[in-house]
PDB file of C-alpha atoms in Angstrom:
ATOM      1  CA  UNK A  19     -24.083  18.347   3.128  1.00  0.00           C
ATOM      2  CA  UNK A  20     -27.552  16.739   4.000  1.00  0.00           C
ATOM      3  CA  UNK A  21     -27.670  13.041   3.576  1.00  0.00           C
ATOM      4  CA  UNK A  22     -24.033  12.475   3.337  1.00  0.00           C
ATOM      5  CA  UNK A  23     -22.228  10.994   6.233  1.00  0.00           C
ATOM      6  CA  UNK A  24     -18.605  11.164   6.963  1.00  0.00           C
ATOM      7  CA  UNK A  25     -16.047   8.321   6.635  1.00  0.00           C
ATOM      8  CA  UNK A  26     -16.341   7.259  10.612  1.00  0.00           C
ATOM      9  CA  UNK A  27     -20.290   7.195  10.687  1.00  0.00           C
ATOM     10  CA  UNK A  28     -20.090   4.825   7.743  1.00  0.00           C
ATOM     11  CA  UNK A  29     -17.828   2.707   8.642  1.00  0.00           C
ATOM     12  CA  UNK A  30     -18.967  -1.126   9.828  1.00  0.00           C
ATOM     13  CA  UNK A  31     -18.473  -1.978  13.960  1.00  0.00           C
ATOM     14  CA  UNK A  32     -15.359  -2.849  14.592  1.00  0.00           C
ATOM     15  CA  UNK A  33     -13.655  -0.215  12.046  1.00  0.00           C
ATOM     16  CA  UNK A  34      -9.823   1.262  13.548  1.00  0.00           C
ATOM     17  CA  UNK A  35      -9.235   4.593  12.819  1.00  0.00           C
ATOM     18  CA  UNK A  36      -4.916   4.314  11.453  1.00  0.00           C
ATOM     19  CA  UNK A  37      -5.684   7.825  10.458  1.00  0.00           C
ATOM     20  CA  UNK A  38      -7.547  10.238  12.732  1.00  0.00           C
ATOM     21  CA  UNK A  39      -7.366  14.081  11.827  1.00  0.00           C
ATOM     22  CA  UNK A  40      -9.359  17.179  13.678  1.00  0.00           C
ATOM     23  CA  UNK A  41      -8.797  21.124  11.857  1.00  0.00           C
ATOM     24  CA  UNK A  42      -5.327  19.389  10.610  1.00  0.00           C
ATOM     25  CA  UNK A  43      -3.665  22.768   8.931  1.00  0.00           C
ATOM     26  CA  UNK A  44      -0.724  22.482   6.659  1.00  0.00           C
ATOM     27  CA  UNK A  45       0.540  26.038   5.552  1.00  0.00           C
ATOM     28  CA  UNK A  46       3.115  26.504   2.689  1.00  0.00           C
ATOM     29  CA  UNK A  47       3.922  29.675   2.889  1.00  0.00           C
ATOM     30  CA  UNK A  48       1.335  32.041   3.541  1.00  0.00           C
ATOM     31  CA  UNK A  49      -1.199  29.493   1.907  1.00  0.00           C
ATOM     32  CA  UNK A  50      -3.283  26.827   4.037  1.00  0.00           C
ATOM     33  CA  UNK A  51      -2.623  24.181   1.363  1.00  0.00           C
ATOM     34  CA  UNK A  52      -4.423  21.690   3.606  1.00  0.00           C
ATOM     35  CA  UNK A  53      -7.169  23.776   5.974  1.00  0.00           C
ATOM     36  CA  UNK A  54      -8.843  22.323   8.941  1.00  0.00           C
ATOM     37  CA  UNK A  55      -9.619  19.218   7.808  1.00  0.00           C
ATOM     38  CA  UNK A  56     -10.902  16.099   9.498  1.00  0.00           C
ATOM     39  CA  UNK A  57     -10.219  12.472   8.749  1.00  0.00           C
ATOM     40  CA  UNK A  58     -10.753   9.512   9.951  1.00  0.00           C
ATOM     41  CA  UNK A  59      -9.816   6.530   8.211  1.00  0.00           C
ATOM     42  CA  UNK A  60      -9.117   2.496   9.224  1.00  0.00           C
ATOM     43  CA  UNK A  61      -8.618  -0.543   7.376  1.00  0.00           C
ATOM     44  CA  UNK A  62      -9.346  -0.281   3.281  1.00  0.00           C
ATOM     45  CA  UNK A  63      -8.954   1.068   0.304  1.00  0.00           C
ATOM     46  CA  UNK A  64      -9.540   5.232   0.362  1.00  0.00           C
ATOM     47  CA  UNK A  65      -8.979   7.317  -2.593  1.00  0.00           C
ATOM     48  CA  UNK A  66      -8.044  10.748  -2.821  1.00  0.00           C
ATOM     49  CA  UNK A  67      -9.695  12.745  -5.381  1.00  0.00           C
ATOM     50  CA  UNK A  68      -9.301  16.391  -6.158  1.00  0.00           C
ATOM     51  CA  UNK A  69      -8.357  19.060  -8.925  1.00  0.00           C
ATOM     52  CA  UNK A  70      -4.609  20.422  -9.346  1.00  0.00           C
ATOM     53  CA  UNK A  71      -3.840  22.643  -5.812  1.00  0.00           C
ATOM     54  CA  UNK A  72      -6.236  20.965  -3.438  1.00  0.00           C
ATOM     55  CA  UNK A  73      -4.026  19.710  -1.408  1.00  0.00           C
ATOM     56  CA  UNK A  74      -3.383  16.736  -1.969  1.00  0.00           C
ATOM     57  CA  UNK A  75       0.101  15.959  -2.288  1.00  0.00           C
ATOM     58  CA  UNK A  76       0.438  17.498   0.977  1.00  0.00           C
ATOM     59  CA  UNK A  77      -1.968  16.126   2.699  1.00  0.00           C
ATOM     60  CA  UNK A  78      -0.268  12.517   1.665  1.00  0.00           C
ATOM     61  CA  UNK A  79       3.145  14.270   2.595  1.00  0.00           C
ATOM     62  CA  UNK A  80       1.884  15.191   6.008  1.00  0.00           C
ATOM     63  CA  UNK A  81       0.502  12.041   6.463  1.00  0.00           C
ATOM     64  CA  UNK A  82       3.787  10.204   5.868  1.00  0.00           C
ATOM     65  CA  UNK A  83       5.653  12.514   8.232  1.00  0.00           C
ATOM     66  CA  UNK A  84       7.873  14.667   5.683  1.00  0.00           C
ATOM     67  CA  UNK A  85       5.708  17.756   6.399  1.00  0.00           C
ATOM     68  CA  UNK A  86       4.582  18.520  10.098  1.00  0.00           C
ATOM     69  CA  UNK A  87       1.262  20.411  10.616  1.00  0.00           C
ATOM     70  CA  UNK A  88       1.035  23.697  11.686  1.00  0.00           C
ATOM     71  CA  UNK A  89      -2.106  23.451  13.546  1.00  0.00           C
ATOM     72  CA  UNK A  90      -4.819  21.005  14.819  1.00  0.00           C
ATOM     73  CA  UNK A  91      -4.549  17.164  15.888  1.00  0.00           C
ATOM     74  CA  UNK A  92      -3.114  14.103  14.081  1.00  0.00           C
ATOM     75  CA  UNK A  93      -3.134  10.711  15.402  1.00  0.00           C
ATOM     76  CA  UNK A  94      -1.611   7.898  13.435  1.00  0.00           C
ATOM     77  CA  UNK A  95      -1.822   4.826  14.729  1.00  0.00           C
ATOM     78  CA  UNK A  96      -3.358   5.726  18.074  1.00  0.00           C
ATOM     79  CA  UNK A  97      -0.333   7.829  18.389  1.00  0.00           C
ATOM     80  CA  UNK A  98      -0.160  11.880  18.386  1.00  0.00           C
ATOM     81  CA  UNK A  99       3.238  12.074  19.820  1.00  0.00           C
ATOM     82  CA  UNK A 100       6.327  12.702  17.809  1.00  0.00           C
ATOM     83  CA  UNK A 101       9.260  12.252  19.592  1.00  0.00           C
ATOM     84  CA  UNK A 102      12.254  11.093  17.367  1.00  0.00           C
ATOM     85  CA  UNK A 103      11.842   7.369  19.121  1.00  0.00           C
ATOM     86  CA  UNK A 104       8.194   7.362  17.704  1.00  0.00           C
ATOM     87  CA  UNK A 105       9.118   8.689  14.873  1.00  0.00           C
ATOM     88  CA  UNK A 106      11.348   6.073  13.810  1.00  0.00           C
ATOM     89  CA  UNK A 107       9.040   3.259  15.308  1.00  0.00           C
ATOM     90  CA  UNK A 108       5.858   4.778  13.035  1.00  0.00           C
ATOM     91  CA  UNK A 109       7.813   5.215   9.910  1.00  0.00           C
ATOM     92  CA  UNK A 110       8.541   1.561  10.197  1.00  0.00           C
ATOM     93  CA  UNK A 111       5.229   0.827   9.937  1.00  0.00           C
ATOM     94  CA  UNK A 112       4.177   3.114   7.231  1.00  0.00           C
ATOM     95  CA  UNK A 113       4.732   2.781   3.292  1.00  0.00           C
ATOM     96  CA  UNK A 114       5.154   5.688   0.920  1.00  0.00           C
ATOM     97  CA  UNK A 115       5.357   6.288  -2.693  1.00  0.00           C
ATOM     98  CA  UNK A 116       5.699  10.089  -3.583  1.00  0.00           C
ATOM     99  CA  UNK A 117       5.071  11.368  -7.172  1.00  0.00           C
ATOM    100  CA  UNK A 118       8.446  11.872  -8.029  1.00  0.00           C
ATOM    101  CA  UNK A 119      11.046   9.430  -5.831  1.00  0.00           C
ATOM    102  CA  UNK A 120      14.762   9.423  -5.608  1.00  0.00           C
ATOM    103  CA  UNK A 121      16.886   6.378  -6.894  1.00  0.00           C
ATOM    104  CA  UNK A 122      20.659   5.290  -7.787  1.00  0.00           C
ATOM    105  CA  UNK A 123      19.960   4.433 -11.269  1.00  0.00           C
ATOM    106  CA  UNK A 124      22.831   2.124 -11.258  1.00  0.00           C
ATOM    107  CA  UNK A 125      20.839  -0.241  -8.569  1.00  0.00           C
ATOM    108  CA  UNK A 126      19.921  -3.434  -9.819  1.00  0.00           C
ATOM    109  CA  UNK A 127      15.315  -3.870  -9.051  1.00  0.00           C
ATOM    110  CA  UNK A 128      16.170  -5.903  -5.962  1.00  0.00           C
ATOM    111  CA  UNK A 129      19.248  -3.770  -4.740  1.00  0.00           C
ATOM    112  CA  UNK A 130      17.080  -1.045  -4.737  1.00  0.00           C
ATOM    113  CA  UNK A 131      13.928  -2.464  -2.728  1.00  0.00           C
ATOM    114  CA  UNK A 132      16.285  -4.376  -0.124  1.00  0.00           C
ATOM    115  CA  UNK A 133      17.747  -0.468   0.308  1.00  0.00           C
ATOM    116  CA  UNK A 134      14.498   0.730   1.013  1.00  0.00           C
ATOM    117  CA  UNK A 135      13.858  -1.971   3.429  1.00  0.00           C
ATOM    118  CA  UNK A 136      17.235  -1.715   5.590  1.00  0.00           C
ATOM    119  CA  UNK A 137      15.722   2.296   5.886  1.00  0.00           C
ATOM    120  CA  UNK A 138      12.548   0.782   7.187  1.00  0.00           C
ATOM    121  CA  UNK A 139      14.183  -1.510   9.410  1.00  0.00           C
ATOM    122  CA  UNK A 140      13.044  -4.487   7.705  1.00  0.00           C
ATOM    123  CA  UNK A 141      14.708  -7.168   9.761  1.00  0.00           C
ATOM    124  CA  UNK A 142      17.785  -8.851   8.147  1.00  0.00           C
ATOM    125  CA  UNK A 143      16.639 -12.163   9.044  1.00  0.00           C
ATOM    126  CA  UNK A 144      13.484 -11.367   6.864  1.00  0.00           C
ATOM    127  CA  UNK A 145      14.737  -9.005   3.970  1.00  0.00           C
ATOM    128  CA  UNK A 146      14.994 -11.186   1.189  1.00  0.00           C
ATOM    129  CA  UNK A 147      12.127 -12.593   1.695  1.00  0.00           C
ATOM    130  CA  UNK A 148      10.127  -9.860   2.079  1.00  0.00           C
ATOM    131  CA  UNK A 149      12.020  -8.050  -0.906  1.00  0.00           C
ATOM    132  CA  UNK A 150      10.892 -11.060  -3.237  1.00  0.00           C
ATOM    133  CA  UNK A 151       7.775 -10.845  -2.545  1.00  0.00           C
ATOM    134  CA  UNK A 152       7.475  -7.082  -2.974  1.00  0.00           C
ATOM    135  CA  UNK A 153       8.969  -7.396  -6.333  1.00  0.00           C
ATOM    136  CA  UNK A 154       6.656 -10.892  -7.113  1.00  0.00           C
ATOM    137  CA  UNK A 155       3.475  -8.500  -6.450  1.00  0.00           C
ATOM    138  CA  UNK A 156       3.625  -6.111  -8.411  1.00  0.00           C
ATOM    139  CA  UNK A 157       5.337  -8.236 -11.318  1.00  0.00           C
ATOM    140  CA  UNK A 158       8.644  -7.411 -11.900  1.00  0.00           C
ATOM    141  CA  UNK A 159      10.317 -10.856 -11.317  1.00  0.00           C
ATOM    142  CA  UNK A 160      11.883 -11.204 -14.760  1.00  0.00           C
ATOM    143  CA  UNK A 161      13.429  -8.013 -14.040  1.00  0.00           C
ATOM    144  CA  UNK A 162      14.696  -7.951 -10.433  1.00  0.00           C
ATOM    145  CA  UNK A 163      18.132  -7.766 -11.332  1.00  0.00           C
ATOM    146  CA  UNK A 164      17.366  -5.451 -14.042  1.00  0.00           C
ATOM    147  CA  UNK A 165      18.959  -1.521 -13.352  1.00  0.00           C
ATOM    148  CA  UNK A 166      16.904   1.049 -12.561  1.00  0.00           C
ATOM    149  CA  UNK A 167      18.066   3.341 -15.175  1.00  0.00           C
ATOM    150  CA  UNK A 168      16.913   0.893 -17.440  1.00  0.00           C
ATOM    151  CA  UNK A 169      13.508   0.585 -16.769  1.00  0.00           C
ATOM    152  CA  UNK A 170      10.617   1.872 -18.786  1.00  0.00           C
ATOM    153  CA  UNK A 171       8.121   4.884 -16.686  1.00  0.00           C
ATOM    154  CA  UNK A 172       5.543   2.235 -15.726  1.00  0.00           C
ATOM    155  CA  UNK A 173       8.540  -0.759 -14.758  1.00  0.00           C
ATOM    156  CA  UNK A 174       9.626   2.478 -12.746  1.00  0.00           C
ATOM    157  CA  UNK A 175       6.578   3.049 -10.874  1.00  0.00           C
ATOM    158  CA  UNK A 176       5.823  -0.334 -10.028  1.00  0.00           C
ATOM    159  CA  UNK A 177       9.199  -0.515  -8.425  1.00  0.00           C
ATOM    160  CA  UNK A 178       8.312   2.621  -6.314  1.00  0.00           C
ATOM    161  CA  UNK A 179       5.382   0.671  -5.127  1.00  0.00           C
ATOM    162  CA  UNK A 180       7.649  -2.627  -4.285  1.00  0.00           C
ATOM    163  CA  UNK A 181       9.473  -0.324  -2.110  1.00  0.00           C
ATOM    164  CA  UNK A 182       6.362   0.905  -0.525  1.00  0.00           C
ATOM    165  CA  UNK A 183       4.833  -2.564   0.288  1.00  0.00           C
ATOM    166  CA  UNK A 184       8.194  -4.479   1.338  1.00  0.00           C
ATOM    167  CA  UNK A 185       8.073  -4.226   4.757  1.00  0.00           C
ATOM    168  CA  UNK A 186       4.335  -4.759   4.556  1.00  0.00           C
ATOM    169  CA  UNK A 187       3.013  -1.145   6.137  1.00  0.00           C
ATOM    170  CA  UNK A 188      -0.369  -0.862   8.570  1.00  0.00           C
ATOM    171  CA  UNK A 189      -0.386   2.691   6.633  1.00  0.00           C
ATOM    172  CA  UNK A 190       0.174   2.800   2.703  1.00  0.00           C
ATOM    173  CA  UNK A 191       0.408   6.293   1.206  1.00  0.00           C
ATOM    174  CA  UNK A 192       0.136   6.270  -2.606  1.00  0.00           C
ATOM    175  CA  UNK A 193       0.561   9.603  -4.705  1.00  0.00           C
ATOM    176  CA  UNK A 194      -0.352   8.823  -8.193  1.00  0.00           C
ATOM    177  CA  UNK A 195       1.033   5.682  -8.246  1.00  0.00           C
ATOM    178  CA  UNK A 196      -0.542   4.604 -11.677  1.00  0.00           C
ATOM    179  CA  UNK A 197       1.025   7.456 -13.698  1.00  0.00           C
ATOM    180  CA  UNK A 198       2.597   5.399 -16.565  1.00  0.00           C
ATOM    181  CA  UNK A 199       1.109   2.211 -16.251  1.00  0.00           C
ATOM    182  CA  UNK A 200      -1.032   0.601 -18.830  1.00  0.00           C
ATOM    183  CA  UNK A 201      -4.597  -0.458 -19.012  1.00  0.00           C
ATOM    184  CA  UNK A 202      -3.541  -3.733 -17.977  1.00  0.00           C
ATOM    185  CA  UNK A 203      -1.036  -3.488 -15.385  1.00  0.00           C
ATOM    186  CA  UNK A 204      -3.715  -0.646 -13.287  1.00  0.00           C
ATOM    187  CA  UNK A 205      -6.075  -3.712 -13.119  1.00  0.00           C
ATOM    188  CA  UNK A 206      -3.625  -5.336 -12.302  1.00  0.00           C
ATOM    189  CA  UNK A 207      -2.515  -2.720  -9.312  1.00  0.00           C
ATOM    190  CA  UNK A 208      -6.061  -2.181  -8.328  1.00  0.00           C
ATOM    191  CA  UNK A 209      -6.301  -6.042  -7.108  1.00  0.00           C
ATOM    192  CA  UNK A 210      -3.185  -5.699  -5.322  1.00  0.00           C
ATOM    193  CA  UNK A 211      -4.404  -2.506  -3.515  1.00  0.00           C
ATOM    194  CA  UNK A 212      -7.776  -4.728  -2.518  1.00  0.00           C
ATOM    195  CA  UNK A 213      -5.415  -7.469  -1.176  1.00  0.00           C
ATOM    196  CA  UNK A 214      -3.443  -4.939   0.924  1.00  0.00           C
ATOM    197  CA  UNK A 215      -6.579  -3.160   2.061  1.00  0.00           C
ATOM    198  CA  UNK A 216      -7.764  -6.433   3.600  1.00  0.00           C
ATOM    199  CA  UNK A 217      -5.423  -5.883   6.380  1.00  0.00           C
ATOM    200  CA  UNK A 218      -4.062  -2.380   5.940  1.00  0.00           C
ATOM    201  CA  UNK A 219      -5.057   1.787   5.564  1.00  0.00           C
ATOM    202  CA  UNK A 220      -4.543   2.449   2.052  1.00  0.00           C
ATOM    203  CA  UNK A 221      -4.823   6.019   0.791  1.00  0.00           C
ATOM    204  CA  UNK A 222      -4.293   6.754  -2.971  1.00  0.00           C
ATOM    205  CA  UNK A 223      -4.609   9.950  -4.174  1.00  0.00           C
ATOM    206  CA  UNK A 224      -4.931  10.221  -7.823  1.00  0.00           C
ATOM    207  CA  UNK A 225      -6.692  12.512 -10.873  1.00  0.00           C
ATOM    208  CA  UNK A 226      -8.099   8.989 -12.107  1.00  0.00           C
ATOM    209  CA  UNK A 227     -11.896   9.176 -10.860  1.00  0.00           C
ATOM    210  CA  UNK A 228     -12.569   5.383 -11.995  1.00  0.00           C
ATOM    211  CA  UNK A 229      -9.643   3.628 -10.754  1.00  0.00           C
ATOM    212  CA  UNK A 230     -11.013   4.798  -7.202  1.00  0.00           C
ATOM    213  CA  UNK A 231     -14.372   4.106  -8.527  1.00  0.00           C
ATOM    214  CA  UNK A 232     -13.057   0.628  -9.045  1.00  0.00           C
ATOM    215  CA  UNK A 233     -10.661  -0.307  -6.093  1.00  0.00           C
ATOM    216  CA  UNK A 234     -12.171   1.931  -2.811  1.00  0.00           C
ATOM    217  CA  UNK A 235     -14.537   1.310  -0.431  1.00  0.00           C
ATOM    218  CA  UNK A 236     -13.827   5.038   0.797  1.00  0.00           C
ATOM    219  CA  UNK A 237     -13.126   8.473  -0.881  1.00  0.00           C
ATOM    220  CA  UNK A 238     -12.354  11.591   0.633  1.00  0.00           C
ATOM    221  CA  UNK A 239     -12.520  14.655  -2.051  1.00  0.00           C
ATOM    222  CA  UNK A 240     -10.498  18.382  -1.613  1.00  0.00           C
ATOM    223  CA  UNK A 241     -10.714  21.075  -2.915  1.00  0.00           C
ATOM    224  CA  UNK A 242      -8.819  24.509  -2.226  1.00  0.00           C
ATOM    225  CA  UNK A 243      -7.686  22.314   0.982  1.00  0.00           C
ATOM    226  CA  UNK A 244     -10.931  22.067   2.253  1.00  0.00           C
ATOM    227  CA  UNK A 245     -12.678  18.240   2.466  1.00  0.00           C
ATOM    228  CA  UNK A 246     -15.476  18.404  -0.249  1.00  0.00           C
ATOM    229  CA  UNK A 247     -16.925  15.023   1.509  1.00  0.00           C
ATOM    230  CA  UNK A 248     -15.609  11.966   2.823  1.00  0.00           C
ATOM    231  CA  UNK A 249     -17.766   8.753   2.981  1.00  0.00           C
ATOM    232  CA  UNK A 250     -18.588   5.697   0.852  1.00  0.00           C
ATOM    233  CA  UNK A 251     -17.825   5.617  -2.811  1.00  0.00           C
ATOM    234  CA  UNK A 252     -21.773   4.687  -3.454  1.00  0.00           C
ATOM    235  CA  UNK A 253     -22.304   8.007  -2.504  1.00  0.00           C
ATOM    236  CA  UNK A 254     -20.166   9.062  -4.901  1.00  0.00           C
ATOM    237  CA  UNK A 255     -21.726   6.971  -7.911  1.00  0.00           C
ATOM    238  CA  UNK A 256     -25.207   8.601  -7.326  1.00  0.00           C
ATOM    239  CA  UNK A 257     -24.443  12.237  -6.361  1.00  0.00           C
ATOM    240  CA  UNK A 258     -24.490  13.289  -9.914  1.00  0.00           C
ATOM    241  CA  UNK A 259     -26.845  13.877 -12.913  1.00  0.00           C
ATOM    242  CA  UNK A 260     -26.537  13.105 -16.838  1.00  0.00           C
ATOM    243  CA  UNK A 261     -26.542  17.257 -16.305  1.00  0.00           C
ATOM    244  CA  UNK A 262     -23.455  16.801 -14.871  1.00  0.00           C
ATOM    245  CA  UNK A 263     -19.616  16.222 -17.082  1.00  0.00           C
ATOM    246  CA  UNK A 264     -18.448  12.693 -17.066  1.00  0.00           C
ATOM    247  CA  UNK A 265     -18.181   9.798 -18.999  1.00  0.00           C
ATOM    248  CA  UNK A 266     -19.535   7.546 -15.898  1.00  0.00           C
ATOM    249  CA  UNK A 267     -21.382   7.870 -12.814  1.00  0.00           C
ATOM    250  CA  UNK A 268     -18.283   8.042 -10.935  1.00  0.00           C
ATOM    251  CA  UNK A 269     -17.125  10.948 -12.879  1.00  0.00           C
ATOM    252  CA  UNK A 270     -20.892  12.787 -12.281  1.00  0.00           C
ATOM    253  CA  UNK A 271     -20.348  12.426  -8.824  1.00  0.00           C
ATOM    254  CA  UNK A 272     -16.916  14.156  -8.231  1.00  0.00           C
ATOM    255  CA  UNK A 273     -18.267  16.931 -10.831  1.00  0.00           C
ATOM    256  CA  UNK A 274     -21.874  17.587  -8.968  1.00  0.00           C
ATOM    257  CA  UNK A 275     -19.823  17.940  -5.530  1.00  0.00           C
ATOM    258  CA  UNK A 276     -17.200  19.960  -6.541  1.00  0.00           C
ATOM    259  CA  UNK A 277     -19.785  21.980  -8.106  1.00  0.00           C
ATOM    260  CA  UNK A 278     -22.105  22.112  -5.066  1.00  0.00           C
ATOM    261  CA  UNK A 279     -19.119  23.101  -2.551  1.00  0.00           C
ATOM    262  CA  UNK A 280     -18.354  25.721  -5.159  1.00  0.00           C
ATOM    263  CA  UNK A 281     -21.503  27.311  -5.586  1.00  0.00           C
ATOM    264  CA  UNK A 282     -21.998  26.913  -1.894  1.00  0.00           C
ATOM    265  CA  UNK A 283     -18.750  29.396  -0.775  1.00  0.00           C
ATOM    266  CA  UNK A 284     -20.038  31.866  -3.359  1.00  0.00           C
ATOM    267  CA  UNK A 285     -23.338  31.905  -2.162  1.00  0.00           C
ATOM    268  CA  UNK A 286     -21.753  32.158   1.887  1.00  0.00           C
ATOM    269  CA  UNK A 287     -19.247  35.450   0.574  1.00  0.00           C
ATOM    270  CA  UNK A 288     -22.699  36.904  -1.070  1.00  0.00           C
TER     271      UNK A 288
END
């Protein structure tokens, strides 16, 4: 696509690739749900953007090591090797929050968290710690000794996302993690994914074009799993036209590229 560079040529001096991908090929079934993509992505915010069935969800899933790639490279963390040592060692250092994640309901907020950190290897001399301040950032104090069962959708997700952030992750893999929050509380979760994007990769994938509009530096778009483009979210806000749906620029953008890779594979099969 003339004039649009990918994610590594804009990125400042200095940027770390935590996320390096060349013709990465996930199949599921007989379907390439994710089909020779490449990636490259370091320290910041990146959203994920893309209709139902691009690929998303397991791209993220691949990412966090539940699905293994059938084809092409994947480095994460300077690391392509997968033995079950390195394995364990990455997973420490990566947070996840699926779209749908298991719980006891009968665990109290905290019980819950400081489970998810004795998985991750959190050490015991730091746990508690660490598990406060999960729960302090994304505001559930009042209700750390609350039970899960208890909790509204939105209380629910932002405990997913304690467990994600408590043993502070160099990788942090969201899949709609705003799905039943308010207004309020994604503001809220868009300043804490700019404080952990100081330090950390951070890729959310999500159907909400202005919360990455809002919170990324980055944005990587799929379709059919194919990479639409991948580059700065400026490029985003002006790739569109008032010809173009949307109720913002934002929302121009992902419609005039979507459209453009579209009308580009039916004009390459004519």
């Amino acid at each position: 696509m003339p004039g649009i560079g990918t994610a590594s040529e804009l990125a400042p001096t200095g940027y770390a690739h935590h996320i390096q991908a060349h013709g990465l090929t996930v199949r599921r079934g007989r379907r390439a749900a994710v089909d020779g993509i490449d990636l490259n992505l370091g320290t910041g915010v990146h959203g994920l953007l893309g209709p139902n069935g691009a690929g998303k969800t397991t791209l993220i899933r691949t990412l966090a090591t539940v699905l293994h790639p059938h084809s092409g490279d994947l480095e994460l963390l300077g690391s392509a090797r997968r033995s079950r040592g390195e394995l364990r060692e990455l997973r420490r250092r990566l947070g996840y929050l699926p779209q749908a994640f298991g719980h006891y309901r009968r665990f109290t907020v905290r019980e819950f968290v400081e489970y998810m950190a004795w998985l991750k290897e959190v050490p015991r001399r730091r746990t508690a710690d660490a598990v406060q301040h999960a729960i302090d950032r994304v505001d559930l104090t009042g209700r750390a000794d609350d039970r899960m069962g208890s909790l509204s959708g939105g209380m629910l997700r932002r405990a997913g996302i304690a467990q994600a952030i408590v043993n502070d992750p160099d990788i942090l893999l969201l899949d709609e993690p705003t799905v039943g929050l308010d207004p309020a509380q994604r503001m809220e979760f868009r300043a804490l994914l700019r404080d952990i994007g100081a330090q950390s990769c951070v890729l959310v994938s999500t159907h909400l074009v202005e919360d990455v509009g809002a919170a990324c530096a980055g944005v990587v778009l799929m379709d059919e799993g194919s990479t639409v483009f991948a580059g700065h979210i400026d490029h985003l806000r002006v790739a569109g036209t008032d010809a173009d749906p949307g109720d913002s620029d934002f929302e121009r953008g992902y419609s005039a590229l979507l459209r453009r890779h579209r009308e580009g594979k039916v004009g390459a099969r004519g």
